[in-house]
Tab-separated table of C-alpha atoms and ligand atoms in Angstrom:
chain	number	residue	atom	x	y	z
L	734	UNK	CA	52.245	-91.862	74.087
L	735	UNK	CA	49.393	-93.387	76.080
L	736	UNK	CA	49.971	-96.561	78.036
L	737	UNK	CA	49.434	-97.819	81.565
L	738	UNK	CA	52.441	-98.503	83.742
L	739	UNK	CA	50.378	-100.956	85.731
L	740	UNK	CA	47.734	-102.929	83.873
L	741	UNK	CA	44.226	-102.000	85.116
L	742	UNK	CA	42.130	-104.709	86.769
L	743	UNK	CA	39.389	-104.619	84.123
L	744	UNK	CA	41.900	-105.480	81.376
L	745	UNK	CA	42.901	-108.510	83.398
L	746	UNK	CA	39.239	-109.387	83.945
L	747	UNK	CA	38.662	-109.387	80.169
L	748	UNK	CA	41.265	-112.102	79.617
L	749	UNK	CA	41.278	-114.207	82.793
L	750	UNK	CA	43.043	-117.116	81.057
L	751	UNK	CA	46.153	-114.999	80.430
L	752	UNK	CA	49.028	-114.599	82.890
L	753	UNK	CA	49.276	-111.075	84.350
L	754	UNK	CA	50.778	-111.649	87.756
L	755	UNK	CA	51.955	-114.791	89.595
L	756	UNK	CA	50.590	-115.582	93.068
L	757	UNK	CA	53.208	-117.102	95.341
L	758	UNK	CA	54.067	-117.502	99.006
L	759	UNK	CA	57.584	-116.090	98.679
L	760	UNK	CA	58.042	-112.596	97.213
L	761	UNK	CA	59.312	-112.872	93.645
L	762	UNK	CA	59.161	-110.854	90.453
L	763	UNK	CA	59.145	-112.124	86.889
L	764	UNK	CA	61.175	-109.842	84.675
L	765	UNK	CA	60.648	-110.291	80.939
L	766	UNK	CA	62.452	-108.972	77.845
L	767	UNK	CA	60.699	-108.584	74.518
L	768	UNK	CA	61.921	-108.142	70.923
L	769	UNK	CA	65.360	-109.825	71.042
L	770	UNK	CA	67.701	-111.455	70.571
L	771	UNK	CA	70.022	-108.527	69.874
L	772	UNK	CA	73.790	-109.088	69.348
L	773	UNK	CA	74.880	-106.453	71.905
L	774	UNK	CA	71.926	-105.676	74.122
L	775	UNK	CA	70.965	-109.272	74.967
L	776	UNK	CA	74.528	-110.138	76.136
L	777	UNK	CA	74.424	-106.981	78.301
L	778	UNK	CA	71.122	-108.140	79.825
L	779	UNK	CA	72.481	-111.663	80.424
L	780	UNK	CA	75.537	-110.277	82.167
L	781	UNK	CA	73.402	-108.079	84.423
L	782	UNK	CA	71.159	-111.009	85.315
L	783	UNK	CA	74.182	-113.159	86.155
L	784	UNK	CA	75.680	-110.400	88.266
L	785	UNK	CA	72.480	-110.092	90.358
L	786	UNK	CA	71.659	-113.826	90.571
L	787	UNK	CA	68.486	-113.204	88.626
L	788	UNK	CA	66.541	-115.210	86.098
L	789	UNK	CA	64.169	-113.784	83.529
L	790	UNK	CA	62.116	-114.681	80.469
L	791	UNK	CA	62.865	-113.640	76.890
L	792	UNK	CA	59.981	-113.262	74.432
L	793	UNK	CA	61.891	-113.554	71.180
L	794	UNK	CA	61.022	-112.504	67.647
L	795	UNK	CA	61.348	-115.558	65.357
L	796	UNK	CA	63.307	-113.911	62.559
L	797	UNK	CA	65.802	-112.547	65.075
L	798	UNK	CA	66.311	-116.041	66.523
L	799	UNK	CA	67.151	-117.198	62.982
L	800	UNK	CA	69.560	-114.262	62.616
L	801	UNK	CA	71.235	-114.679	66.039
L	802	UNK	CA	70.964	-118.367	66.966
L	803	UNK	CA	73.998	-118.284	69.294
L	804	UNK	CA	72.444	-115.607	71.470
L	805	UNK	CA	69.168	-117.508	71.630
L	806	UNK	CA	71.159	-120.598	72.652
L	807	UNK	CA	72.977	-118.625	75.336
L	808	UNK	CA	69.663	-117.527	76.900
L	809	UNK	CA	68.665	-121.191	77.066
L	810	UNK	CA	72.038	-122.328	78.464
L	811	UNK	CA	71.817	-119.766	81.269
L	812	UNK	CA	68.425	-121.251	82.220
L	813	UNK	CA	66.256	-118.281	81.502
L	814	UNK	CA	62.731	-118.690	80.241
L	815	UNK	CA	61.863	-118.427	76.557
L	816	UNK	CA	58.695	-117.343	74.826
L	817	UNK	CA	57.235	-116.732	71.379
L	818	UNK	CA	56.682	-113.104	70.276
L	819	UNK	CA	55.671	-113.981	66.662
L	820	UNK	CA	58.053	-114.318	63.710
L	821	UNK	CA	57.791	-110.740	62.368
L	822	UNK	CA	56.433	-108.795	65.353
L	823	UNK	CA	52.994	-108.618	63.764
L	824	UNK	CA	50.191	-106.500	65.187
L	825	UNK	CA	47.118	-108.589	66.049
L	826	UNK	CA	44.768	-105.670	65.495
L	827	UNK	CA	45.919	-105.034	61.904
L	828	UNK	CA	46.364	-108.412	60.236
L	829	UNK	CA	44.093	-111.313	59.257
L	830	UNK	CA	43.741	-114.086	61.815
L	831	UNK	CA	45.139	-116.604	59.317
L	832	UNK	CA	48.315	-114.572	58.741
L	833	UNK	CA	48.650	-113.943	62.452
L	834	UNK	CA	48.385	-117.599	63.441
L	835	UNK	CA	50.795	-118.577	60.620
L	836	UNK	CA	53.292	-116.052	61.993
L	837	UNK	CA	53.003	-117.469	65.516
L	838	UNK	CA	53.424	-121.014	64.160
L	839	UNK	CA	56.469	-120.050	62.105
L	840	UNK	CA	58.048	-118.544	65.223
L	841	UNK	CA	57.199	-121.756	67.106
L	842	UNK	CA	59.432	-123.720	64.698
L	843	UNK	CA	62.397	-121.769	66.088
L	844	UNK	CA	61.225	-120.959	69.628
L	845	UNK	CA	60.496	-124.123	71.566
L	846	UNK	CA	58.144	-122.758	74.206
L	847	UNK	CA	54.458	-122.780	75.050
L	848	UNK	CA	54.598	-119.171	76.272
L	849	UNK	CA	53.309	-116.492	73.937
L	850	UNK	CA	53.235	-112.735	74.250
L	851	UNK	CA	51.407	-110.776	71.554
L	852	UNK	CA	53.384	-107.795	70.185
L	853	UNK	CA	51.967	-104.487	71.580
L	854	UNK	CA	49.730	-106.650	73.801
L	855	UNK	CA	47.303	-106.629	70.858
L	856	UNK	CA	45.185	-109.747	70.796
L	857	UNK	CA	41.468	-110.504	70.504
L	858	UNK	CA	39.444	-113.425	71.882
L	859	UNK	CA	39.090	-114.673	68.277
L	860	UNK	CA	42.863	-114.676	67.640
L	861	UNK	CA	43.395	-116.434	70.959
L	862	UNK	CA	40.872	-119.080	69.963
L	863	UNK	CA	42.600	-119.583	66.569
L	864	UNK	CA	46.041	-119.905	68.186
L	865	UNK	CA	44.725	-122.483	70.672
L	866	UNK	CA	43.271	-124.526	67.784
L	867	UNK	CA	46.742	-124.889	66.242
L	868	UNK	CA	48.877	-124.843	69.396
L	869	UNK	CA	46.655	-126.067	72.252
L	870	UNK	CA	49.367	-125.757	74.928
L	871	UNK	CA	50.015	-122.070	74.287
L	872	UNK	CA	49.791	-119.871	77.357
L	873	UNK	CA	49.437	-116.120	76.773
L	874	UNK	CA	51.632	-114.023	79.066
L	875	UNK	CA	50.785	-110.349	79.438
L	876	UNK	CA	52.166	-108.206	82.285
L	877	UNK	CA	51.512	-106.319	85.486
L	878	UNK	CA	54.116	-103.549	85.095
L	879	UNK	CA	55.373	-101.881	81.921
L	880	UNK	CA	58.760	-100.192	82.323
L	881	UNK	CA	58.113	-97.821	79.410
L	882	UNK	CA	61.696	-98.376	78.235
L	883	UNK	CA	60.385	-98.155	74.641
L	884	UNK	CA	59.105	-94.616	75.317
L	885	UNK	CA	61.715	-92.223	73.879
L	886	UNK	CA	60.133	-89.280	75.748
L	887	UNK	CA	60.845	-90.955	79.103
L	888	UNK	CA	64.093	-90.278	80.976
L	889	UNK	CA	66.179	-93.289	82.047
L	890	UNK	CA	65.612	-92.274	85.688
L	891	UNK	CA	61.834	-92.119	85.257
L	892	UNK	CA	61.884	-95.555	83.617
L	893	UNK	CA	63.699	-97.071	86.617
L	894	UNK	CA	61.355	-95.319	89.074
L	895	UNK	CA	58.240	-96.576	87.315
L	896	UNK	CA	59.323	-100.160	87.929
L	897	UNK	CA	60.551	-99.581	91.479
L	898	UNK	CA	57.310	-97.850	92.521
L	899	UNK	CA	54.838	-100.111	90.737
L	900	UNK	CA	56.288	-103.606	91.117
L	901	UNK	CA	54.775	-105.798	93.824
L	902	UNK	CA	55.239	-109.477	94.711
L	903	UNK	CA	54.364	-111.625	91.710
L	904	UNK	CA	54.591	-108.799	89.170
L	905	UNK	CA	55.388	-109.712	85.582
L	906	UNK	CA	57.542	-106.792	84.424
L	907	UNK	CA	58.277	-105.836	80.806
L	908	UNK	CA	61.570	-104.547	79.423
L	909	UNK	CA	62.903	-104.741	75.849
L	910	UNK	CA	66.294	-105.964	74.632
L	911	UNK	CA	65.979	-103.658	71.635
L	912	UNK	CA	67.797	-100.693	70.092
L	913	UNK	CA	64.893	-98.365	70.835
L	914	UNK	CA	64.824	-99.193	74.548
L	915	UNK	CA	68.587	-99.250	74.967
L	916	UNK	CA	69.240	-95.823	76.635
L	917	UNK	CA	66.575	-96.460	79.290
L	918	UNK	CA	67.275	-100.180	79.666
L	919	UNK	CA	71.010	-99.710	80.257
L	920	UNK	CA	70.302	-97.264	83.063
L	921	UNK	CA	67.222	-98.853	84.642
L	922	UNK	CA	67.997	-102.574	84.526
L	923	UNK	CA	71.074	-102.659	86.816
L	924	UNK	CA	69.239	-100.480	89.357
L	925	UNK	CA	66.064	-102.513	89.281
L	926	UNK	CA	67.983	-105.777	89.694
L	927	UNK	CA	70.066	-104.366	92.557
L	928	UNK	CA	66.906	-103.121	94.284
L	929	UNK	CA	65.128	-106.493	94.235
L	930	UNK	CA	68.302	-108.313	95.195
L	931	UNK	CA	68.777	-106.067	98.233
L	932	UNK	CA	65.119	-106.474	99.188
L	933	UNK	CA	65.563	-110.265	99.103
L	934	UNK	CA	62.915	-110.807	96.438
L	935	UNK	CA	63.652	-113.617	94.018
L	936	UNK	CA	63.848	-112.834	90.317
L	937	UNK	CA	62.525	-115.853	88.486
L	938	UNK	CA	61.959	-117.143	84.986
L	939	UNK	CA	58.386	-118.022	84.052
L	940	UNK	CA	58.040	-121.807	83.875
L	941	UNK	CA	57.387	-123.095	80.367
L	942	UNK	CA	57.021	-126.335	78.437
L	943	UNK	CA	58.661	-127.378	75.211
L	944	UNK	CA	56.175	-127.749	72.377
L	945	UNK	CA	58.311	-130.041	70.209
L	946	UNK	CA	61.188	-132.472	70.771
H	810	ZN	ZN1	57.452	-106.525	71.045
């Protein structure tokens, strides 16, 4: 499987309007979780975050929010950030722009946030333009460091090391609260959180705005 652990600068230069890394005076990291909510894995993640005084951001799949509304609510109650990850986890490179934007808007009915992360990171300038036409406040959030927790060929140890070696102040880091990522997530997450906590770096949620009342 080919992917970059740290996003190359030229990718960031292609989409300067997107969030890749946050510049701040105090060292902080922005841990994010894609593809939930999940009835067992998300509660595990929430417990770990609580235990390490960390906040994070959850890019949820709309149909899973409908399926597990209590878990979505719990994320909100614990003051983590929320973001839209489409309704059906659609791939922006393999679907019409109309269907794509409809899927983002359907998710927005259930996920009250102006943050958006495209599944697989697949988005084009045209899709971005179409989303902004319908939802002008949408802010696309990509990432600086990919944990690779979705990569079944990666050992749990290697997944943790990737994050520990590549994260720097301001990094937006991607994990997944999903079945596929579970073996690596369960090992890596507690270690990553303990590492940043010991280092005195804050673990913060990405600020977001509600898009409807
Ligand atoms: Zn995803």
